[in-house]
Amino acid sequence: MGVGMLHEPSERSDEKGGFMKTFLIILLAGATAALTIVVRIPIPGTGGYLNFGDIAVVFCGLFLGKKWGAVAGGMGSALADIIGGFFIFAPITLVAKGLEGFLAGVCGSTRIPVVLLPLASMSMMAVYFVSELFLPGMGLGAALGELPFNAIQAGVGAFGGFGVWVAVRKALPKKEE
């Protein structure tokens, strides 16, 4: 279901293929960070915020495949936390969004990605929930308070990322075998 060499970039040794793969990973990590930072909707009482970064994370997984989707989605989201001053969340975000991108990549290699994509987003929610239970100043109340907002963000990310992936696949030239 990939797009040319882009779905699961091969470990090609030629310079052009390696450069393009690296360029796309960096570009999509930057796009993920930008979508996370640009639109921030504060969550009352928790200090967190809603954003559109999950659209990019899911797209990264579907477009780049599980390995590189995890790298681009996780690194871009963690970078957004660092830039935005949420330093304590950066390692948690790296794991949460990396896992989301990885599972989206797994979904992209199946025949029914729409059905499985919510599992990718729910994994992100689970990582944040468990992490927030143990973070200083958060605990069960804050973790429960963020759950509905994380669910909204996860749903928007799963379906938005899938929609962008479908549009990009249609716009790109078909792979020559």
PDB file of C-alpha atoms in Angstrom:
ATOM      1  CA  MET A   1       0.000   0.000   0.000  1.00  0.00           C
ATOM      2  CA  GLY A   2       3.056   2.252  -0.092  1.00  0.00           C
ATOM      3  CA  VAL A   3       3.713   5.233  -2.255  1.00  0.00           C
ATOM      4  CA  GLY A   4       6.770   4.593  -4.367  1.00  0.00           C
ATOM      5  CA  MET A   5       9.795   4.121  -2.138  1.00  0.00           C
ATOM      6  CA  LEU A   6       8.125   6.227   0.521  1.00  0.00           C
ATOM      7  CA  HIS A   7       5.890   3.799   2.369  1.00  0.00           C
ATOM      8  CA  GLU A   8       8.670   1.808   3.983  1.00  0.00           C
ATOM      9  CA  PRO A   9      11.833   3.472   2.766  1.00  0.00           C
ATOM     10  CA  SER A  10      14.260   0.810   1.703  1.00  0.00           C
ATOM     11  CA  GLU A  11      17.742   0.575   3.081  1.00  0.00           C
ATOM     12  CA  ARG A  12      19.089   1.535  -0.339  1.00  0.00           C
ATOM     13  CA  SER A  13      22.741   2.375  -0.349  1.00  0.00           C
ATOM     14  CA  ASP A  14      22.747   4.817  -3.251  1.00  0.00           C
ATOM     15  CA  GLU A  15      23.153   8.467  -2.275  1.00  0.00           C
ATOM     16  CA  LYS A  16      19.963   9.770  -3.878  1.00  0.00           C
ATOM     17  CA  GLY A  17      17.679   7.198  -2.217  1.00  0.00           C
ATOM     18  CA  GLY A  18      19.299   7.642   1.191  1.00  0.00           C
ATOM     19  CA  PHE A  19      19.192  11.416   0.908  1.00  0.00           C
ATOM     20  CA  MET A  20      15.510  11.449  -0.064  1.00  0.00           C
ATOM     21  CA  LYS A  21      14.557   9.138   2.798  1.00  0.00           C
ATOM     22  CA  THR A  22      16.464  11.270   5.303  1.00  0.00           C
ATOM     23  CA  PHE A  23      15.010  14.462   3.830  1.00  0.00           C
ATOM     24  CA  LEU A  24      11.435  13.167   4.093  1.00  0.00           C
ATOM     25  CA  ILE A  25      11.896  12.014   7.688  1.00  0.00           C
ATOM     26  CA  ILE A  26      13.321  15.403   8.723  1.00  0.00           C
ATOM     27  CA  LEU A  27      10.690  17.304   6.738  1.00  0.00           C
ATOM     28  CA  LEU A  28       7.821  15.338   8.255  1.00  0.00           C
ATOM     29  CA  ALA A  29       9.285  15.596  11.777  1.00  0.00           C
ATOM     30  CA  GLY A  30       9.369  19.365  11.275  1.00  0.00           C
ATOM     31  CA  ALA A  31       5.812  19.394   9.956  1.00  0.00           C
ATOM     32  CA  THR A  32       4.726  17.373  12.989  1.00  0.00           C
ATOM     33  CA  ALA A  33       6.396  19.859  15.340  1.00  0.00           C
ATOM     34  CA  ALA A  34       4.823  22.792  13.481  1.00  0.00           C
ATOM     35  CA  LEU A  35       1.308  21.332  13.570  1.00  0.00           C
ATOM     36  CA  THR A  36       1.733  20.649  17.268  1.00  0.00           C
ATOM     37  CA  ILE A  37       2.929  24.174  18.066  1.00  0.00           C
ATOM     38  CA  VAL A  38       0.905  26.407  15.728  1.00  0.00           C
ATOM     39  CA  VAL A  39      -2.602  25.590  16.956  1.00  0.00           C
ATOM     40  CA  ARG A  40      -2.861  25.182  20.732  1.00  0.00           C
ATOM     41  CA  ILE A  41      -6.211  24.947  22.458  1.00  0.00           C
ATOM     42  CA  PRO A  42      -5.662  25.014  26.251  1.00  0.00           C
ATOM     43  CA  ILE A  43      -7.231  22.262  28.354  1.00  0.00           C
ATOM     44  CA  PRO A  44      -8.853  23.838  31.429  1.00  0.00           C
ATOM     45  CA  GLY A  45      -7.395  22.810  34.752  1.00  0.00           C
ATOM     46  CA  THR A  46      -4.545  20.615  33.482  1.00  0.00           C
ATOM     47  CA  GLY A  47      -2.076  22.937  31.771  1.00  0.00           C
ATOM     48  CA  GLY A  48      -2.130  20.753  28.661  1.00  0.00           C
ATOM     49  CA  TYR A  49      -3.444  21.664  25.246  1.00  0.00           C
ATOM     50  CA  LEU A  50      -5.139  20.202  22.184  1.00  0.00           C
ATOM     51  CA  ASN A  51      -3.277  20.412  18.882  1.00  0.00           C
ATOM     52  CA  PHE A  52      -3.240  19.020  15.356  1.00  0.00           C
ATOM     53  CA  GLY A  53       0.087  17.217  15.666  1.00  0.00           C
ATOM     54  CA  ASP A  54      -1.558  13.792  15.776  1.00  0.00           C
ATOM     55  CA  ILE A  55      -2.740  14.284  12.194  1.00  0.00           C
ATOM     56  CA  ALA A  56       0.921  14.520  11.205  1.00  0.00           C
ATOM     57  CA  VAL A  57       1.953  11.593  13.443  1.00  0.00           C
ATOM     58  CA  VAL A  58      -0.625   9.270  11.894  1.00  0.00           C
ATOM     59  CA  PHE A  59       0.249  10.500   8.401  1.00  0.00           C
ATOM     60  CA  CYS A  60       3.960   9.869   9.102  1.00  0.00           C
ATOM     61  CA  GLY A  61       3.218   6.282  10.081  1.00  0.00           C
ATOM     62  CA  LEU A  62       1.024   5.605   7.079  1.00  0.00           C
ATOM     63  CA  PHE A  63       3.318   7.362   4.601  1.00  0.00           C
ATOM     64  CA  LEU A  64       6.776   6.410   5.866  1.00  0.00           C
ATOM     65  CA  GLY A  65       5.958   3.028   7.380  1.00  0.00           C
ATOM     66  CA  LYS A  66       6.224   1.840  10.944  1.00  0.00           C
ATOM     67  CA  LYS A  67       9.935   2.409  11.595  1.00  0.00           C
ATOM     68  CA  TRP A  68      10.394   5.836  10.050  1.00  0.00           C
ATOM     69  CA  GLY A  69       6.866   6.952  10.942  1.00  0.00           C
ATOM     70  CA  ALA A  70       7.717   6.303  14.587  1.00  0.00           C
ATOM     71  CA  VAL A  71      10.944   8.290  14.249  1.00  0.00           C
ATOM     72  CA  ALA A  72       9.399  11.289  12.455  1.00  0.00           C
ATOM     73  CA  GLY A  73       6.208  11.399  14.538  1.00  0.00           C
ATOM     74  CA  GLY A  74       7.930  10.828  17.874  1.00  0.00           C
ATOM     75  CA  MET A  75      10.849  13.193  17.300  1.00  0.00           C
ATOM     76  CA  GLY A  76       8.699  15.970  15.828  1.00  0.00           C
ATOM     77  CA  SER A  77       6.231  15.825  18.700  1.00  0.00           C
ATOM     78  CA  ALA A  78       8.969  15.679  21.365  1.00  0.00           C
ATOM     79  CA  LEU A  79      10.687  18.647  19.704  1.00  0.00           C
ATOM     80  CA  ALA A  80       7.413  20.583  19.940  1.00  0.00           C
ATOM     81  CA  ASP A  81       7.297  19.869  23.681  1.00  0.00           C
ATOM     82  CA  ILE A  82      10.848  21.152  24.097  1.00  0.00           C
ATOM     83  CA  ILE A  83      10.206  24.290  22.036  1.00  0.00           C
ATOM     84  CA  GLY A  84       6.907  24.882  23.829  1.00  0.00           C
ATOM     85  CA  GLY A  85       8.429  24.620  27.303  1.00  0.00           C
ATOM     86  CA  PHE A  86       6.871  21.272  28.230  1.00  0.00           C
ATOM     87  CA  PHE A  87      10.279  19.708  28.923  1.00  0.00           C
ATOM     88  CA  ILE A  88       9.035  17.095  31.385  1.00  0.00           C
ATOM     89  CA  PHE A  89       6.713  15.696  28.708  1.00  0.00           C
ATOM     90  CA  ALA A  90       9.308  15.424  25.900  1.00  0.00           C
ATOM     91  CA  PRO A  91      10.469  11.854  26.702  1.00  0.00           C
ATOM     92  CA  ILE A  92       6.890  10.732  27.347  1.00  0.00           C
ATOM     93  CA  THR A  93       5.782  12.314  24.080  1.00  0.00           C
ATOM     94  CA  LEU A  94       8.647  10.639  22.208  1.00  0.00           C
ATOM     95  CA  VAL A  95       7.344   7.247  23.387  1.00  0.00           C
ATOM     96  CA  ALA A  96       3.607   8.045  23.045  1.00  0.00           C
ATOM     97  CA  LYS A  97       3.786   9.566  19.575  1.00  0.00           C
ATOM     98  CA  GLY A  98       6.504   7.184  18.421  1.00  0.00           C
ATOM     99  CA  LEU A  99       4.252   4.263  19.325  1.00  0.00           C
ATOM    100  CA  GLU A 100       1.297   5.956  17.627  1.00  0.00           C
ATOM    101  CA  GLY A 101       3.349   6.476  14.448  1.00  0.00           C
ATOM    102  CA  PHE A 102       4.650   2.902  14.584  1.00  0.00           C
ATOM    103  CA  LEU A 103       1.164   1.410  14.926  1.00  0.00           C
ATOM    104  CA  ALA A 104      -0.182   3.706  12.192  1.00  0.00           C
ATOM    105  CA  GLY A 105       2.606   2.322   9.993  1.00  0.00           C
ATOM    106  CA  VAL A 106       1.507  -1.212  10.821  1.00  0.00           C
ATOM    107  CA  CYS A 107      -2.049  -0.207   9.887  1.00  0.00           C
ATOM    108  CA  GLY A 108      -0.807   1.195   6.581  1.00  0.00           C
ATOM    109  CA  SER A 109       0.527  -2.207   5.623  1.00  0.00           C
ATOM    110  CA  THR A 110      -2.830  -3.930   6.167  1.00  0.00           C
ATOM    111  CA  ARG A 111      -5.953  -3.902   4.039  1.00  0.00           C
ATOM    112  CA  ILE A 112      -8.126  -2.246   6.706  1.00  0.00           C
ATOM    113  CA  PRO A 113      -6.240   0.762   8.110  1.00  0.00           C
ATOM    114  CA  VAL A 114      -9.352   2.768   9.024  1.00  0.00           C
ATOM    115  CA  VAL A 115     -10.510   0.071  11.414  1.00  0.00           C
ATOM    116  CA  LEU A 116      -7.102  -0.283  13.094  1.00  0.00           C
ATOM    117  CA  LEU A 117      -6.021   3.375  13.221  1.00  0.00           C
ATOM    118  CA  PRO A 118      -7.970   4.166  16.403  1.00  0.00           C
ATOM    119  CA  LEU A 119      -5.795   1.546  18.147  1.00  0.00           C
ATOM    120  CA  ALA A 120      -2.719   3.588  17.246  1.00  0.00           C
ATOM    121  CA  SER A 121      -4.287   6.698  18.741  1.00  0.00           C
ATOM    122  CA  MET A 122      -5.531   4.832  21.799  1.00  0.00           C
ATOM    123  CA  SER A 123      -1.964   3.651  22.458  1.00  0.00           C
ATOM    124  CA  MET A 124      -0.898   7.298  22.620  1.00  0.00           C
ATOM    125  CA  MET A 125      -3.685   7.984  25.119  1.00  0.00           C
ATOM    126  CA  ALA A 126      -2.632   5.014  27.259  1.00  0.00           C
ATOM    127  CA  VAL A 127       1.011   6.136  27.433  1.00  0.00           C
ATOM    128  CA  TYR A 128       0.000   9.650  28.495  1.00  0.00           C
ATOM    129  CA  PHE A 129      -2.541   8.381  31.026  1.00  0.00           C
ATOM    130  CA  VAL A 130      -0.089   6.049  32.756  1.00  0.00           C
ATOM    131  CA  SER A 131       2.673   8.669  32.675  1.00  0.00           C
ATOM    132  CA  GLU A 132       0.451  11.380  34.139  1.00  0.00           C
ATOM    133  CA  LEU A 133      -0.419   9.099  37.049  1.00  0.00           C
ATOM    134  CA  PHE A 134       3.215   9.296  38.180  1.00  0.00           C
ATOM    135  CA  LEU A 135       4.211  12.841  37.198  1.00  0.00           C
ATOM    136  CA  PRO A 136       4.707  15.300  40.056  1.00  0.00           C
ATOM    137  CA  GLY A 137       1.676  17.564  40.442  1.00  0.00           C
ATOM    138  CA  MET A 138      -0.580  15.437  38.241  1.00  0.00           C
ATOM    139  CA  GLY A 139      -1.858  12.073  39.463  1.00  0.00           C
ATOM    140  CA  LEU A 140      -5.167  10.309  38.862  1.00  0.00           C
ATOM    141  CA  GLY A 141      -7.321  13.454  38.815  1.00  0.00           C
ATOM    142  CA  ALA A 142      -5.288  15.188  36.116  1.00  0.00           C
ATOM    143  CA  ALA A 143      -4.889  11.985  34.095  1.00  0.00           C
ATOM    144  CA  LEU A 144      -8.663  11.443  34.142  1.00  0.00           C
ATOM    145  CA  GLY A 145      -9.272  15.132  33.368  1.00  0.00           C
ATOM    146  CA  GLU A 146      -7.163  14.948  30.228  1.00  0.00           C
ATOM    147  CA  LEU A 147      -8.676  11.702  28.936  1.00  0.00           C
ATOM    148  CA  PRO A 148     -11.657  13.237  27.079  1.00  0.00           C
ATOM    149  CA  PHE A 149      -9.409  15.846  25.445  1.00  0.00           C
ATOM    150  CA  ASN A 150      -6.829  13.229  24.481  1.00  0.00           C
ATOM    151  CA  ALA A 151      -9.675  11.162  22.993  1.00  0.00           C
ATOM    152  CA  ILE A 152     -10.785  14.115  20.847  1.00  0.00           C
ATOM    153  CA  GLN A 153      -7.225  14.750  19.717  1.00  0.00           C
ATOM    154  CA  ALA A 154      -6.709  11.035  19.014  1.00  0.00           C
ATOM    155  CA  GLY A 155      -9.878  10.809  16.901  1.00  0.00           C
ATOM    156  CA  VAL A 156      -9.051  13.935  14.916  1.00  0.00           C
ATOM    157  CA  GLY A 157      -5.500  12.641  14.456  1.00  0.00           C
ATOM    158  CA  ALA A 158      -6.535   9.181  13.262  1.00  0.00           C
ATOM    159  CA  PHE A 159      -9.130  10.310  10.754  1.00  0.00           C
ATOM    160  CA  GLY A 160      -7.347  13.501   9.725  1.00  0.00           C
ATOM    161  CA  GLY A 161      -4.040  11.681   9.213  1.00  0.00           C
ATOM    162  CA  PHE A 162      -5.793   8.998   7.184  1.00  0.00           C
ATOM    163  CA  GLY A 163      -7.520  11.650   5.044  1.00  0.00           C
ATOM    164  CA  VAL A 164      -4.235  13.437   4.334  1.00  0.00           C
ATOM    165  CA  TRP A 165      -2.573  10.101   3.494  1.00  0.00           C
ATOM    166  CA  VAL A 166      -5.335   9.211   1.012  1.00  0.00           C
ATOM    167  CA  ALA A 167      -5.095  12.649  -0.626  1.00  0.00           C
ATOM    168  CA  VAL A 168      -1.294  12.478  -0.907  1.00  0.00           C
ATOM    169  CA  ARG A 169      -1.394   8.962  -2.342  1.00  0.00           C
ATOM    170  CA  LYS A 170      -3.837  10.112  -5.013  1.00  0.00           C
ATOM    171  CA  ALA A 171      -1.690  13.142  -5.848  1.00  0.00           C
ATOM    172  CA  LEU A 172       1.618  11.278  -6.196  1.00  0.00           C
ATOM    173  CA  PRO A 173       2.591   9.421  -9.346  1.00  0.00           C
ATOM    174  CA  LYS A 174       2.159   5.654  -9.217  1.00  0.00           C
ATOM    175  CA  LYS A 175       5.193   3.520  -8.442  1.00  0.00           C
ATOM    176  CA  GLU A 176       6.797   1.870 -11.427  1.00  0.00           C
ATOM    177  CA  GLU A 177       7.529  -1.801 -10.806  1.00  0.00           C
TER     178      GLU A 177
END
